[in-house]
mmCIF file with all atom_site columns, C-alpha atoms in Angstrom:
data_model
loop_
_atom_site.group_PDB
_atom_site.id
_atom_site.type_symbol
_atom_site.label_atom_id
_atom_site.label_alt_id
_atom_site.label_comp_id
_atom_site.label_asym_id
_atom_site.label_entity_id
_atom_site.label_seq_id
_atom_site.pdbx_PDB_ins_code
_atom_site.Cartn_x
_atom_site.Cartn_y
_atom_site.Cartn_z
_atom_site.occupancy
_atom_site.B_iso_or_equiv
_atom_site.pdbx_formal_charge
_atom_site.auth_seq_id
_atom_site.auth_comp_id
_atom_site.auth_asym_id
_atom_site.auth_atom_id
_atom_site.pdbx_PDB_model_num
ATOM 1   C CA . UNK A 1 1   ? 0.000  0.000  0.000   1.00 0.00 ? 62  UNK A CA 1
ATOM 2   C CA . UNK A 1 2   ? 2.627  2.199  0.798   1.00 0.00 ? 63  UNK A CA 1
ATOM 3   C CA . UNK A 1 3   ? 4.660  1.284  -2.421  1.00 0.00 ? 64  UNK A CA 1
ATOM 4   C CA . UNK A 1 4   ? 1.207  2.748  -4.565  1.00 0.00 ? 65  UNK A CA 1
ATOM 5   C CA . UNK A 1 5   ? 1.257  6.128  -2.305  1.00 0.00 ? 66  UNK A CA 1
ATOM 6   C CA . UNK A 1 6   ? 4.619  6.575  -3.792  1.00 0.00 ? 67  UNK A CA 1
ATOM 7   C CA . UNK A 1 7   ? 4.334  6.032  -7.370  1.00 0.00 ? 68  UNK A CA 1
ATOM 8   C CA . UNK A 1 8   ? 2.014  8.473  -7.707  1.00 0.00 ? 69  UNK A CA 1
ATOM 9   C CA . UNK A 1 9   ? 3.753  11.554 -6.825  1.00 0.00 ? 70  UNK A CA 1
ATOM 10  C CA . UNK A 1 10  ? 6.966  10.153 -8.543  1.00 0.00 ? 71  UNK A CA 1
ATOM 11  C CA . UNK A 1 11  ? 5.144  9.569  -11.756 1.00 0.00 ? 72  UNK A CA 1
ATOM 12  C CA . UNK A 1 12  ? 3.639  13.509 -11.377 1.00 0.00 ? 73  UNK A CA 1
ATOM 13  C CA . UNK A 1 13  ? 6.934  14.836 -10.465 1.00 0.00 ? 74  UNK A CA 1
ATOM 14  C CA . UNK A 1 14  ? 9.044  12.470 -13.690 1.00 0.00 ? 75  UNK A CA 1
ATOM 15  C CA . UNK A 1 15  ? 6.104  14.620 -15.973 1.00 0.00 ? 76  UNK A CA 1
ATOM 16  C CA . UNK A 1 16  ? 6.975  18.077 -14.518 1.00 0.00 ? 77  UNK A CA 1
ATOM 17  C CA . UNK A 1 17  ? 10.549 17.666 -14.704 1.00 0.00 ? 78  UNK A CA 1
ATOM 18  C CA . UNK A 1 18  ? 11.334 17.543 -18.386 1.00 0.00 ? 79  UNK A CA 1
ATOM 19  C CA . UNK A 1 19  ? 8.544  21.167 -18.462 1.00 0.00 ? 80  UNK A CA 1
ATOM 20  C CA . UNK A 1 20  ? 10.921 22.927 -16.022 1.00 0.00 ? 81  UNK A CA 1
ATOM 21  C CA . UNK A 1 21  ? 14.061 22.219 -18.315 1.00 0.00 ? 82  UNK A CA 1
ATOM 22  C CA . UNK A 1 22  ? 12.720 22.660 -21.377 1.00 0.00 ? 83  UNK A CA 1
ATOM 23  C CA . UNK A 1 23  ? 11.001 26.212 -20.384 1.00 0.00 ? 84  UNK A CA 1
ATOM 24  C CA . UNK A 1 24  ? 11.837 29.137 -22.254 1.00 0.00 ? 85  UNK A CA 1
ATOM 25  C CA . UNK A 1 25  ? 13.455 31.941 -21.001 1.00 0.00 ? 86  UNK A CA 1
ATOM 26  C CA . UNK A 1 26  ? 13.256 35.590 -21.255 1.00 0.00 ? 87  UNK A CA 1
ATOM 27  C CA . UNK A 1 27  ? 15.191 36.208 -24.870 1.00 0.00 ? 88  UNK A CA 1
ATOM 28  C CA . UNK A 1 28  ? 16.566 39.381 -25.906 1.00 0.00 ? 89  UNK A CA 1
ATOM 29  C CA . UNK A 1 29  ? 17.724 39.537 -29.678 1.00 0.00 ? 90  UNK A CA 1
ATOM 30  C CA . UNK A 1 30  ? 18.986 42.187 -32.058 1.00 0.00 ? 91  UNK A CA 1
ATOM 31  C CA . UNK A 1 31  ? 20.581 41.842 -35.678 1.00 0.00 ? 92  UNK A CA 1
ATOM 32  C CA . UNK A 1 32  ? 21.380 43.779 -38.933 1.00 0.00 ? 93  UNK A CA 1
ATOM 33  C CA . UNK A 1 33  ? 21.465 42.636 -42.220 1.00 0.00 ? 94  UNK A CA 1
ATOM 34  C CA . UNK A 1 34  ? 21.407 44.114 -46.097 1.00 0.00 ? 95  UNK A CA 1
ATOM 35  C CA . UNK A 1 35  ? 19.449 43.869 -49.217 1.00 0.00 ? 96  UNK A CA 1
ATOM 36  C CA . UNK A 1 36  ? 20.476 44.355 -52.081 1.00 0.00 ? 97  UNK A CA 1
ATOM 37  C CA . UNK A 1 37  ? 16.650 45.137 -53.999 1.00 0.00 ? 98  UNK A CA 1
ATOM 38  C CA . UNK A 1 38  ? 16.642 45.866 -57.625 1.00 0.00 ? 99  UNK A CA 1
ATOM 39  C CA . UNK A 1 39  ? 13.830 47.787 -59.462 1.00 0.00 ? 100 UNK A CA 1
ATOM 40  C CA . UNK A 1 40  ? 12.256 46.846 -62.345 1.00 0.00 ? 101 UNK A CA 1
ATOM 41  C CA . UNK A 1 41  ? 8.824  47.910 -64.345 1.00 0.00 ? 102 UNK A CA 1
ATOM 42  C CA . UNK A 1 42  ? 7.247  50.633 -65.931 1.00 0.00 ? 103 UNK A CA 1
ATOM 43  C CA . UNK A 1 43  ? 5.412  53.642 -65.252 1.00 0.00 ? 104 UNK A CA 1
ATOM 44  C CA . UNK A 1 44  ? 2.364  53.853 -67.661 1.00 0.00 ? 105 UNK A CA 1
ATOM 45  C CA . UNK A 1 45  ? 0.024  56.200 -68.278 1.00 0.00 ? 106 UNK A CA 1
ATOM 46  C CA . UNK A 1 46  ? -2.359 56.079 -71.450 1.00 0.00 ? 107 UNK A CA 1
ATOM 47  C CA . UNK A 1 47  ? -0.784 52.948 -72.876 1.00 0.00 ? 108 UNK A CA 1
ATOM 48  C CA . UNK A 1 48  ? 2.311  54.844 -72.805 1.00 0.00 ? 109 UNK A CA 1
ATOM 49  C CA . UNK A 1 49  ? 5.211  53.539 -70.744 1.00 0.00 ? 110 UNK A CA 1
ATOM 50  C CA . UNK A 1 50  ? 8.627  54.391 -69.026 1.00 0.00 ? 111 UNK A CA 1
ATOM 51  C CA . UNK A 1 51  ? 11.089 51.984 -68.301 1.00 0.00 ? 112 UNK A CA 1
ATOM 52  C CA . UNK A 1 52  ? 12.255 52.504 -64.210 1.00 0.00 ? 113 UNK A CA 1
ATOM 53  C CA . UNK A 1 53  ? 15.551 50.795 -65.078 1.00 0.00 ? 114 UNK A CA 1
ATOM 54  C CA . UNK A 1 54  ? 16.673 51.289 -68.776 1.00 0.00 ? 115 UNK A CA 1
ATOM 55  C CA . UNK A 1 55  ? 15.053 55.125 -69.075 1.00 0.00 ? 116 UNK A CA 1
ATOM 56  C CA . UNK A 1 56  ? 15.317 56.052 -65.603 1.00 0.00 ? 117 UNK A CA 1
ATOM 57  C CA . UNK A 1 57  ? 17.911 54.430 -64.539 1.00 0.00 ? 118 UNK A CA 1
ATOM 58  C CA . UNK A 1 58  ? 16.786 54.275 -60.838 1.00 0.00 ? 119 UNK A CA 1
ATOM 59  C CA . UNK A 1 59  ? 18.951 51.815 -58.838 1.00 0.00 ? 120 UNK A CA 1
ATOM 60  C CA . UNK A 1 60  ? 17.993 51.291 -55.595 1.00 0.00 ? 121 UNK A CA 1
ATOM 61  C CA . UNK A 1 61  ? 21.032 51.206 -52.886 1.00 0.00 ? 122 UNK A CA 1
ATOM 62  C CA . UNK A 1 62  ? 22.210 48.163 -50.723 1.00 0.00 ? 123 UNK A CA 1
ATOM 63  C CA . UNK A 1 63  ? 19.262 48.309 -47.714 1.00 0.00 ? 124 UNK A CA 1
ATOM 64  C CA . UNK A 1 64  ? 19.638 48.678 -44.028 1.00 0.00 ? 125 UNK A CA 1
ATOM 65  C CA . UNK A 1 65  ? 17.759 45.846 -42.262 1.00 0.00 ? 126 UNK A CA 1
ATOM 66  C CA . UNK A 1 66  ? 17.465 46.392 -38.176 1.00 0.00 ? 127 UNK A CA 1
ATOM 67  C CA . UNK A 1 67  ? 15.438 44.533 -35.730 1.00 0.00 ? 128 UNK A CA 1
ATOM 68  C CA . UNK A 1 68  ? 14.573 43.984 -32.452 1.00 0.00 ? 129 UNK A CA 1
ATOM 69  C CA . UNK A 1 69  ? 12.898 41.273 -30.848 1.00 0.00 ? 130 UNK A CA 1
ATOM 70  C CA . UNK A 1 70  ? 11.622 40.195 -27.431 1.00 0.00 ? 131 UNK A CA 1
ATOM 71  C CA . UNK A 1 71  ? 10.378 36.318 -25.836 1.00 0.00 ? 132 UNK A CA 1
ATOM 72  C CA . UNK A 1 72  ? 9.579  35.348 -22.757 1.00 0.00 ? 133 UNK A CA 1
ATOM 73  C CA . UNK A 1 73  ? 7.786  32.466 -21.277 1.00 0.00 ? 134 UNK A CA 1
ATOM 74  C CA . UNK A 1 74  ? 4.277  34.170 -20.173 1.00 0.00 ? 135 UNK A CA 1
ATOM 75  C CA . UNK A 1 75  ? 1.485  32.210 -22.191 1.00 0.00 ? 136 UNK A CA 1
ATOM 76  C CA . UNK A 1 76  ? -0.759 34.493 -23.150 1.00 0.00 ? 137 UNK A CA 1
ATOM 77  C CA . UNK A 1 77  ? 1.585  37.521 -23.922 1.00 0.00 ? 138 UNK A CA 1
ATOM 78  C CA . UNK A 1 78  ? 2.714  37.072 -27.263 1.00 0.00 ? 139 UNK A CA 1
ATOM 79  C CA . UNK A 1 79  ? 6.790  37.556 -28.143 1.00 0.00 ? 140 UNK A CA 1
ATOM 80  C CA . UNK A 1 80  ? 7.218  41.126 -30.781 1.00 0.00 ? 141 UNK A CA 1
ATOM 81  C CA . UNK A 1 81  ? 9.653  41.614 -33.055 1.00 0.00 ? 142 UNK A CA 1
ATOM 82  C CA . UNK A 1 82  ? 10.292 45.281 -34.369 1.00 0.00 ? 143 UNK A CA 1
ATOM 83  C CA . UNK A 1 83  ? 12.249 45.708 -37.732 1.00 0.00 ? 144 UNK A CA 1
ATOM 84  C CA . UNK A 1 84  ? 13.576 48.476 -39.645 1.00 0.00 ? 145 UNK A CA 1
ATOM 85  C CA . UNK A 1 85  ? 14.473 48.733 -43.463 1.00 0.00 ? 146 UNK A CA 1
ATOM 86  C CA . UNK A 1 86  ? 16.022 51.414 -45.361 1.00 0.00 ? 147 UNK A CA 1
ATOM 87  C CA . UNK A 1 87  ? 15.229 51.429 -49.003 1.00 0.00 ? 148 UNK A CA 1
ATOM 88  C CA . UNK A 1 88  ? 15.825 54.183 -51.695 1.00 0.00 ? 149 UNK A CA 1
ATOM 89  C CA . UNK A 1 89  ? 17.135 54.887 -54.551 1.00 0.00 ? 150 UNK A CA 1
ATOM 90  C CA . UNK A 1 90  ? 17.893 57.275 -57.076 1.00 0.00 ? 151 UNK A CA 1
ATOM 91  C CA . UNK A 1 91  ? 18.451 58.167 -61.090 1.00 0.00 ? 152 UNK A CA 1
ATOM 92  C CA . UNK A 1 92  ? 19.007 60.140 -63.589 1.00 0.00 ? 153 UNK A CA 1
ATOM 93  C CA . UNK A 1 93  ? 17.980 59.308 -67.112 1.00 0.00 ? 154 UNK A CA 1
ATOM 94  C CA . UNK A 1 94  ? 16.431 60.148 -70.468 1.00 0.00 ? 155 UNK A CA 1
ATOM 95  C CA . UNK A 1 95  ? 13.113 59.686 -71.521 1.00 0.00 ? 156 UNK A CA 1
ATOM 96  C CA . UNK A 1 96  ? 11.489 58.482 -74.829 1.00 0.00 ? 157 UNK A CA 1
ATOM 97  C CA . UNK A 1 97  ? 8.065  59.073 -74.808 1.00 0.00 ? 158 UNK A CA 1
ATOM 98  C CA . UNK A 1 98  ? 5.785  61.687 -73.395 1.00 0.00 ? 159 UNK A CA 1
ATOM 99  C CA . UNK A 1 99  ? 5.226  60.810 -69.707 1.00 0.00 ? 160 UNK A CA 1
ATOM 100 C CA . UNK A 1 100 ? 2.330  62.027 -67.247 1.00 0.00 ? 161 UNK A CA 1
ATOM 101 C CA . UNK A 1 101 ? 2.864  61.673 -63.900 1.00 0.00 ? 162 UNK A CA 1
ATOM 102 C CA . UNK A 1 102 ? 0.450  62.939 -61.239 1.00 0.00 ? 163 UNK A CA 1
ATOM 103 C CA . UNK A 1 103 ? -0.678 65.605 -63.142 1.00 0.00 ? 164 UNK A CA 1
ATOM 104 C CA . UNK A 1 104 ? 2.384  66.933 -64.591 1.00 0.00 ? 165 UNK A CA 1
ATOM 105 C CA . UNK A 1 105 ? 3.791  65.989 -68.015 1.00 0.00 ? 166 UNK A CA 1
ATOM 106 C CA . UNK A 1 106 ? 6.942  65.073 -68.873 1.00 0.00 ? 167 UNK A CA 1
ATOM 107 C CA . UNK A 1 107 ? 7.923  65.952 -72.652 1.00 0.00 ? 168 UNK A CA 1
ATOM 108 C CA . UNK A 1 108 ? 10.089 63.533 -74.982 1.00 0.00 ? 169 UNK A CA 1
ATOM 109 C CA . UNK A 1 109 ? 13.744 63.370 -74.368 1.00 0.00 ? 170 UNK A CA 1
ATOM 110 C CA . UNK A 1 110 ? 13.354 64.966 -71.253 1.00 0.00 ? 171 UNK A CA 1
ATOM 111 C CA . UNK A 1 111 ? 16.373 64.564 -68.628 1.00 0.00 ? 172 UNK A CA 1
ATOM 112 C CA . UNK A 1 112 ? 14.622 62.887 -65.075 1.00 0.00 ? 173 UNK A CA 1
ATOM 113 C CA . UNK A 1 113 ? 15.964 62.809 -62.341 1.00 0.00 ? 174 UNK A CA 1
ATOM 114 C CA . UNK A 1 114 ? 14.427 60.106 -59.546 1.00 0.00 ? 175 UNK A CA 1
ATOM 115 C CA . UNK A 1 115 ? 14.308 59.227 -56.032 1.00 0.00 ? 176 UNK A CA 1
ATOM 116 C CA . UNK A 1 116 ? 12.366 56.564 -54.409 1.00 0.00 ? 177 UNK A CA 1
ATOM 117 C CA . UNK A 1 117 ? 11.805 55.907 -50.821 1.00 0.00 ? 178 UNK A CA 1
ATOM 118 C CA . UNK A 1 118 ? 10.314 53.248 -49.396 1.00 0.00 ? 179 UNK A CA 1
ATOM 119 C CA . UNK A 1 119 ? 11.294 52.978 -46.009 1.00 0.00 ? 180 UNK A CA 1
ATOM 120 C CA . UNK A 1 120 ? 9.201  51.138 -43.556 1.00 0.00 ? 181 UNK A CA 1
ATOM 121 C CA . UNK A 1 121 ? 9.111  49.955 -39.561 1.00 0.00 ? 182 UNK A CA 1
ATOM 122 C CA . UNK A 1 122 ? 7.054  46.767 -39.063 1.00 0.00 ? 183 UNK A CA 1
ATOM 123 C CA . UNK A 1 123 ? 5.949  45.344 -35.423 1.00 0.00 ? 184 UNK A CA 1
ATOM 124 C CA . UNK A 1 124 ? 5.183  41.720 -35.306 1.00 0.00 ? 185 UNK A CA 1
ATOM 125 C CA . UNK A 1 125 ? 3.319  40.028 -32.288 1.00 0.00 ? 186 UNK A CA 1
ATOM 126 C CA . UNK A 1 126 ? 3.897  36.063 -32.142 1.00 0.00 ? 187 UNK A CA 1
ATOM 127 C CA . UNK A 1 127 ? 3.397  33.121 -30.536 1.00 0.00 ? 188 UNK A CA 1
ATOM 128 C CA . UNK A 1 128 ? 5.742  30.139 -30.447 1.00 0.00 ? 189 UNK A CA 1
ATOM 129 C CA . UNK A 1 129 ? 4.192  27.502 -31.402 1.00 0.00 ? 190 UNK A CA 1
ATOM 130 C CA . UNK A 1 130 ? 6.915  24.673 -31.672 1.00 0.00 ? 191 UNK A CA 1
ATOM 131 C CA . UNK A 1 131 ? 10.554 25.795 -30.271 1.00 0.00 ? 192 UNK A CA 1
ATOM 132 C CA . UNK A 1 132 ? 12.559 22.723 -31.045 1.00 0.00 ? 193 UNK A CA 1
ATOM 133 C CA . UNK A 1 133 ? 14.382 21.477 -34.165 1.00 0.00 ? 194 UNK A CA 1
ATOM 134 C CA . UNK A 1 134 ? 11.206 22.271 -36.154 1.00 0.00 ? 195 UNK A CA 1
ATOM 135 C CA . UNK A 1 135 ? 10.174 26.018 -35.085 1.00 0.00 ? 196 UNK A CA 1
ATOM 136 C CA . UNK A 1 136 ? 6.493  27.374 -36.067 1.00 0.00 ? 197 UNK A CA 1
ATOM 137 C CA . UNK A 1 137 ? 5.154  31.092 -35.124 1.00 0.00 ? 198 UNK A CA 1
ATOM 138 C CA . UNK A 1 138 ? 2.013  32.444 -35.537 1.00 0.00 ? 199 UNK A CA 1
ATOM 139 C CA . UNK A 1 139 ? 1.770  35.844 -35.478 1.00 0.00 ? 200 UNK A CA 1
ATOM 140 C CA . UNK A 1 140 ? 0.619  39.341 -37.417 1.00 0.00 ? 201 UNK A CA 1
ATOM 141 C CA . UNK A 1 141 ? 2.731  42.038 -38.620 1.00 0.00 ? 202 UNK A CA 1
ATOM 142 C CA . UNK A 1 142 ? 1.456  46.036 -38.964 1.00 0.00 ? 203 UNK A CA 1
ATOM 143 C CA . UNK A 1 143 ? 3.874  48.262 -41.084 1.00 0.00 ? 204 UNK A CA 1
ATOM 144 C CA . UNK A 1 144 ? 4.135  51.888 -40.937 1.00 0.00 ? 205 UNK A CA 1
ATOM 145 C CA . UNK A 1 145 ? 4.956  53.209 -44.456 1.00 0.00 ? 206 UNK A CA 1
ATOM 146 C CA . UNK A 1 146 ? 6.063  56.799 -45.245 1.00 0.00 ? 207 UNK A CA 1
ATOM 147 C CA . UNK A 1 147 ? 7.248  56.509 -48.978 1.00 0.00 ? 208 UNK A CA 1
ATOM 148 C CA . UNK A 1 148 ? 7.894  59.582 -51.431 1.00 0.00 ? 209 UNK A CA 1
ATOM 149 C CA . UNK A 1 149 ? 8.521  59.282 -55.377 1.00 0.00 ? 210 UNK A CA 1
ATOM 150 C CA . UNK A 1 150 ? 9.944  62.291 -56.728 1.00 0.00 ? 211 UNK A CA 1
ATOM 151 C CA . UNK A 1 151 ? 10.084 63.592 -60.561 1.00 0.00 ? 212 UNK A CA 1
ATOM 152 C CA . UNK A 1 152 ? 12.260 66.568 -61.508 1.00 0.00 ? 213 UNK A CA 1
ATOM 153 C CA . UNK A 1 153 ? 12.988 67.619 -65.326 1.00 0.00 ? 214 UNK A CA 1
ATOM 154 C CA . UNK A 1 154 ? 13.933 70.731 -67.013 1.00 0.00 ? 215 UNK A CA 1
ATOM 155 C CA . UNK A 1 155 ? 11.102 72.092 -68.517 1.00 0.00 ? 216 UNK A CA 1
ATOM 156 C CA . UNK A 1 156 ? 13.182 74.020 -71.762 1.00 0.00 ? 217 UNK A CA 1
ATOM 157 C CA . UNK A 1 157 ? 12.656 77.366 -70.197 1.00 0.00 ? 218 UNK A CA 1
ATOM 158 C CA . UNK A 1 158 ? 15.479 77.030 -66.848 1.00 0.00 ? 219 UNK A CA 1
ATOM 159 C CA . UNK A 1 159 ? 12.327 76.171 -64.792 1.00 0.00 ? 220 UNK A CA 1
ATOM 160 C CA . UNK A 1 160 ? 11.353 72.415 -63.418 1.00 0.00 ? 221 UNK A CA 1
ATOM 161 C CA . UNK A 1 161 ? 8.732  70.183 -63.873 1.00 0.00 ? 222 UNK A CA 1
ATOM 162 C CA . UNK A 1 162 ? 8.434  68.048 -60.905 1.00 0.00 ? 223 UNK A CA 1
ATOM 163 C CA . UNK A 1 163 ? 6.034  66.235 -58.905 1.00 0.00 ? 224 UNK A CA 1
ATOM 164 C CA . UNK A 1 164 ? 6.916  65.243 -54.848 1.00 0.00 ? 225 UNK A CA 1
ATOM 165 C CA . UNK A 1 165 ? 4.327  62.299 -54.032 1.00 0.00 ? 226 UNK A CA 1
ATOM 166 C CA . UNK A 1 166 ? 3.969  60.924 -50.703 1.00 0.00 ? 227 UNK A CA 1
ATOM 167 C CA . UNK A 1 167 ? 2.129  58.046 -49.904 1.00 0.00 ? 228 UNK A CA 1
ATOM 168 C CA . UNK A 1 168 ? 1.421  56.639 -46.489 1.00 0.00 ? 229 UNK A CA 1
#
């Protein structure tokens, strides 16, 4: 009788063991990283078309990745990760055919020059799902975006033609 009073508790405490050394801690992580994006497509308007790369020539520069991220072992909190990127770029190029953009018109052979920003901070809340050889989150991201697009071209008199577009 005694023996049975015994295995009980020993059987409870073998199962609550292994959960004390496999428990995750609190994790603090940071990291960098680049990306080298390239840009491609056309900007159309009326069936006409500009080339971004071969008219424009807009190259986009090597982009700054940050983040930040945050676990810890509370259940129902879920883990964030916050994450920076850098991207922009920039060109100067010739033009073909007649381009409208936003209102303003761009004539043939007109010299552009082009900048592109498209910088943007995301937040992601996450659960852990499986943290073992196999790792599965579940989460959801929101991004803040605060991207511009700007036009300039001479407009044959000394003046500009240029259009400054934000977009959120």
């Amino acid at each position: 009788m005694i023996k049975n009073i015994l295995i009980a508790p020993m059987i409870g405490l073998g199962m609550y063991l292994p959960s004390i050394a496999n428990a995750d801690v609190l994790g603090l992580f940071a990291g960098y990283g680049q990306w080298s994006a390239g840009s491609s497509g056309q900007i159309a308007d009326d069936g006409r078309s500009v080339d971004i790369q071969d008219e424009l020539n807009l190259d986009t520069d090597s982009s700054n990745i940050y983040y930040l991220g945050l676990e810890h072992p509370v259940p129902l909190l879920p883990n964030i990760r916050l994450q920076h990127t850098d991207l922009a770029g920039s060109g100067v190029g010739t033009i073909s055919e007649e381009l409208e953009f936003n209102g303003e018109i761009y004539p043939v052979d007109s010299e552009i020059s082009s900048d592109l920003d498209l910088t943007h901070t995301d937040a992601t809340l996450y659960y852990q799902l499986f943290d073992t050889v196999l790792g599965i989150d579940l989460g959801v991201t929101a991004r803040k975006f605060d991207g511009t697009a700007l036009l300039l071209a001479d407009d044959g008199t000394g003046g500009t033609i240029g259009v400054n577009e934000n977009f959120p």
